[in-house]
PDB file of C-alpha atoms in Angstrom:
ATOM      1  CA  UNK D   1      18.735  30.696 -48.430  1.00 67.00           C
ATOM      2  CA  UNK D   2      18.806  27.237 -49.980  1.00 75.00           C
ATOM      3  CA  UNK D   3      20.269  24.949 -47.332  1.00 72.00           C
ATOM      4  CA  UNK D   4      21.053  22.177 -49.763  1.00 77.00           C
ATOM      5  CA  UNK D   5      23.329  24.580 -51.734  1.00 84.00           C
ATOM      6  CA  UNK D   6      25.062  26.252 -48.753  1.00 89.00           C
ATOM      7  CA  UNK D   7      28.156  25.263 -46.819  1.00 93.00           C
ATOM      8  CA  UNK D   8      28.701  25.817 -43.168  1.00 93.00           C
ATOM      9  CA  UNK D   9      31.612  28.219 -44.073  1.00 94.00           C
ATOM     10  CA  UNK D  10      29.160  30.345 -46.096  1.00 94.00           C
ATOM     11  CA  UNK D  11      26.680  30.430 -43.224  1.00 92.00           C
ATOM     12  CA  UNK D  12      29.497  31.501 -40.880  1.00 94.00           C
ATOM     13  CA  UNK D  13      30.606  34.281 -43.137  1.00 93.00           C
ATOM     14  CA  UNK D  14      27.096  35.462 -43.881  1.00 92.00           C
ATOM     15  CA  UNK D  15      25.331  35.027 -40.604  1.00 92.00           C
ATOM     16  CA  UNK D  16      27.679  34.531 -37.605  1.00 94.00           C
ATOM     17  CA  UNK D  17      31.077  35.975 -38.202  1.00 95.00           C
ATOM     18  CA  UNK D  18      30.057  39.583 -37.434  1.00 95.00           C
ATOM     19  CA  UNK D  19      28.066  38.465 -34.436  1.00 95.00           C
ATOM     20  CA  UNK D  20      30.575  36.018 -32.969  1.00 96.00           C
ATOM     21  CA  UNK D  21      33.957  37.764 -33.485  1.00 96.00           C
ATOM     22  CA  UNK D  22      35.470  40.905 -32.143  1.00 96.00           C
ATOM     23  CA  UNK D  23      36.558  43.866 -34.238  1.00 94.00           C
ATOM     24  CA  UNK D  24      40.062  42.528 -34.439  1.00 96.00           C
ATOM     25  CA  UNK D  25      38.786  39.150 -35.829  1.00 93.00           C
ATOM     26  CA  UNK D  26      39.312  37.162 -32.674  1.00 96.00           C
ATOM     27  CA  UNK D  27      36.555  34.846 -31.467  1.00 96.00           C
ATOM     28  CA  UNK D  28      34.113  36.413 -28.933  1.00 97.00           C
ATOM     29  CA  UNK D  29      33.681  33.490 -26.652  1.00 97.00           C
ATOM     30  CA  UNK D  30      31.000  35.169 -24.579  1.00 97.00           C
ATOM     31  CA  UNK D  31      28.841  35.852 -27.629  1.00 97.00           C
ATOM     32  CA  UNK D  32      29.325  32.314 -28.970  1.00 96.00           C
ATOM     33  CA  UNK D  33      28.218  30.981 -25.584  1.00 97.00           C
ATOM     34  CA  UNK D  34      25.122  33.140 -25.688  1.00 97.00           C
ATOM     35  CA  UNK D  35      24.292  32.023 -29.214  1.00 96.00           C
ATOM     36  CA  UNK D  36      24.781  28.354 -28.220  1.00 96.00           C
ATOM     37  CA  UNK D  37      22.570  28.956 -25.267  1.00 97.00           C
ATOM     38  CA  UNK D  38      19.795  30.236 -27.493  1.00 96.00           C
ATOM     39  CA  UNK D  39      20.411  27.334 -29.901  1.00 94.00           C
ATOM     40  CA  UNK D  40      20.110  24.805 -27.059  1.00 95.00           C
ATOM     41  CA  UNK D  41      16.811  26.366 -26.116  1.00 96.00           C
ATOM     42  CA  UNK D  42      15.553  26.093 -29.702  1.00 93.00           C
ATOM     43  CA  UNK D  43      16.726  22.435 -29.922  1.00 91.00           C
ATOM     44  CA  UNK D  44      14.799  21.701 -26.752  1.00 93.00           C
ATOM     45  CA  UNK D  45      11.570  23.533 -27.685  1.00 93.00           C
ATOM     46  CA  UNK D  46      11.089  23.190 -31.433  1.00 92.00           C
ATOM     47  CA  UNK D  47      10.755  19.409 -31.515  1.00 91.00           C
ATOM     48  CA  UNK D  48       7.953  19.737 -28.955  1.00 92.00           C
ATOM     49  CA  UNK D  49       6.068  22.061 -31.195  1.00 92.00           C
ATOM     50  CA  UNK D  50       6.760  20.020 -34.316  1.00 91.00           C
ATOM     51  CA  UNK D  51       5.580  16.881 -32.474  1.00 90.00           C
ATOM     52  CA  UNK D  52       2.400  18.486 -31.371  1.00 89.00           C
ATOM     53  CA  UNK D  53       1.390  20.199 -34.572  1.00 87.00           C
ATOM     54  CA  UNK D  54       2.748  17.823 -37.135  1.00 87.00           C
ATOM     55  CA  UNK D  55       3.811  14.557 -35.541  1.00 86.00           C
ATOM     56  CA  UNK D  56       7.499  15.289 -36.301  1.00 84.00           C
ATOM     57  CA  UNK D  57      10.299  15.385 -33.756  1.00 80.00           C
ATOM     58  CA  UNK D  58      13.382  16.545 -35.557  1.00 82.00           C
ATOM     59  CA  UNK D  59      14.309  20.200 -35.146  1.00 82.00           C
ATOM     60  CA  UNK D  60      15.911  20.408 -38.551  1.00 83.00           C
ATOM     61  CA  UNK D  61      12.794  19.546 -40.538  1.00 85.00           C
ATOM     62  CA  UNK D  62      12.043  21.862 -43.384  1.00 87.00           C
ATOM     63  CA  UNK D  63       9.214  24.348 -42.691  1.00 88.00           C
ATOM     64  CA  UNK D  64       7.139  23.171 -45.669  1.00 91.00           C
ATOM     65  CA  UNK D  65       7.297  19.594 -44.379  1.00 90.00           C
ATOM     66  CA  UNK D  66       6.009  20.715 -40.890  1.00 91.00           C
ATOM     67  CA  UNK D  67       3.307  22.790 -42.483  1.00 93.00           C
ATOM     68  CA  UNK D  68       2.163  19.974 -44.738  1.00 94.00           C
ATOM     69  CA  UNK D  69       2.025  17.532 -41.804  1.00 92.00           C
ATOM     70  CA  UNK D  70       0.081  20.080 -39.769  1.00 92.00           C
ATOM     71  CA  UNK D  71      -2.398  20.791 -42.557  1.00 93.00           C
ATOM     72  CA  UNK D  72      -2.981  17.047 -43.060  1.00 93.00           C
ATOM     73  CA  UNK D  73      -3.421  16.515 -39.332  1.00 90.00           C
ATOM     74  CA  UNK D  74      -5.829  19.553 -39.153  1.00 91.00           C
ATOM     75  CA  UNK D  75      -7.878  18.290 -42.086  1.00 93.00           C
ATOM     76  CA  UNK D  76      -8.026  14.739 -40.747  1.00 93.00           C
ATOM     77  CA  UNK D  77      -9.137  16.053 -37.252  1.00 93.00           C
ATOM     78  CA  UNK D  78     -11.818  18.279 -38.849  1.00 93.00           C
ATOM     79  CA  UNK D  79     -13.091  15.413 -41.032  1.00 92.00           C
ATOM     80  CA  UNK D  80     -13.347  13.070 -38.018  1.00 94.00           C
ATOM     81  CA  UNK D  81     -15.132  15.868 -36.036  1.00 94.00           C
ATOM     82  CA  UNK D  82     -17.525  16.551 -38.952  1.00 93.00           C
ATOM     83  CA  UNK D  83     -18.298  12.877 -39.309  1.00 91.00           C
ATOM     84  CA  UNK D  84     -19.082  12.585 -35.596  1.00 94.00           C
ATOM     85  CA  UNK D  85     -21.221  15.798 -35.799  1.00 93.00           C
ATOM     86  CA  UNK D  86     -23.183  14.573 -38.757  1.00 92.00           C
ATOM     87  CA  UNK D  87     -23.708  11.154 -37.147  1.00 92.00           C
ATOM     88  CA  UNK D  88     -25.017  12.851 -33.971  1.00 93.00           C
ATOM     89  CA  UNK D  89     -27.353  15.171 -36.019  1.00 91.00           C
ATOM     90  CA  UNK D  90     -28.690  12.150 -37.920  1.00 91.00           C
ATOM     91  CA  UNK D  91     -29.442  10.359 -34.664  1.00 92.00           C
ATOM     92  CA  UNK D  92     -31.141  13.515 -33.314  1.00 90.00           C
ATOM     93  CA  UNK D  93     -33.094  13.850 -36.545  1.00 89.00           C
ATOM     94  CA  UNK D  94     -34.344  10.292 -36.421  1.00 90.00           C
ATOM     95  CA  UNK D  95     -35.379  10.697 -32.786  1.00 88.00           C
ATOM     96  CA  UNK D  96     -37.369  13.904 -33.446  1.00 87.00           C
ATOM     97  CA  UNK D  97     -38.804  12.752 -36.698  1.00 85.00           C
ATOM     98  CA  UNK D  98     -40.339   9.672 -35.098  1.00 85.00           C
ATOM     99  CA  UNK D  99     -42.008  11.768 -32.459  1.00 83.00           C
ATOM    100  CA  UNK D 100     -45.738  12.449 -32.374  1.00 79.00           C
ATOM    101  CA  UNK D 101     -45.040  16.020 -31.284  1.00 81.00           C
ATOM    102  CA  UNK D 102     -45.441  18.597 -34.076  1.00 79.00           C
ATOM    103  CA  UNK D 103     -42.650  20.781 -32.637  1.00 85.00           C
ATOM    104  CA  UNK D 104     -40.292  17.778 -32.668  1.00 84.00           C
ATOM    105  CA  UNK D 105     -41.039  17.234 -36.355  1.00 85.00           C
ATOM    106  CA  UNK D 106     -40.296  20.955 -37.136  1.00 88.00           C
ATOM    107  CA  UNK D 107     -37.066  20.706 -35.213  1.00 89.00           C
ATOM    108  CA  UNK D 108     -36.296  17.434 -37.186  1.00 89.00           C
ATOM    109  CA  UNK D 109     -36.781  19.345 -40.382  1.00 90.00           C
ATOM    110  CA  UNK D 110     -34.371  22.045 -39.293  1.00 91.00           C
ATOM    111  CA  UNK D 111     -31.821  19.413 -38.443  1.00 92.00           C
ATOM    112  CA  UNK D 112     -32.412  17.797 -41.864  1.00 92.00           C
ATOM    113  CA  UNK D 113     -31.797  21.155 -43.586  1.00 93.00           C
ATOM    114  CA  UNK D 114     -28.513  21.620 -41.731  1.00 91.00           C
ATOM    115  CA  UNK D 115     -27.363  18.118 -42.589  1.00 91.00           C
ATOM    116  CA  UNK D 116     -28.232  18.619 -46.213  1.00 92.00           C
ATOM    117  CA  UNK D 117     -26.355  21.865 -46.342  1.00 91.00           C
ATOM    118  CA  UNK D 118     -23.249  20.351 -44.613  1.00 90.00           C
ATOM    119  CA  UNK D 119     -23.191  17.336 -46.880  1.00 89.00           C
ATOM    120  CA  UNK D 120     -23.536  19.526 -49.983  1.00 91.00           C
ATOM    121  CA  UNK D 121     -20.830  22.037 -48.781  1.00 91.00           C
ATOM    122  CA  UNK D 122     -18.354  19.264 -47.844  1.00 88.00           C
ATOM    123  CA  UNK D 123     -19.216  16.795 -50.622  1.00 87.00           C
ATOM    124  CA  UNK D 124     -20.475  14.089 -48.266  1.00 84.00           C
ATOM    125  CA  UNK D 125     -22.828  11.332 -49.463  1.00 78.00           C
TER     126      UNK D 125
END
């Protein structure tokens, strides 16, 4: 459904009329109250999820907007983690490379290999 091309009357007819009216066409108040209860729950909960995963707080955001924000946030978080990881590995490499212990030098070479692979795989200089 394209929300920008749909009226509230069309949504009522297509989605809610059969659910919220009796067979004789009268309004089923109990069912409307149940639907509004569910809607109130969604209005309370959805913004919390949107805020956490995408930094958005409006419950009527388009799904693609929430997903795009989430993907950007996830990518930024990963890049920050990767940078910290590489920085820590480089510090560890230097520490072990400068050691007089042969095993430390072998360990340093293993770390160097991992660093080179990560940098190549993620295009990091």
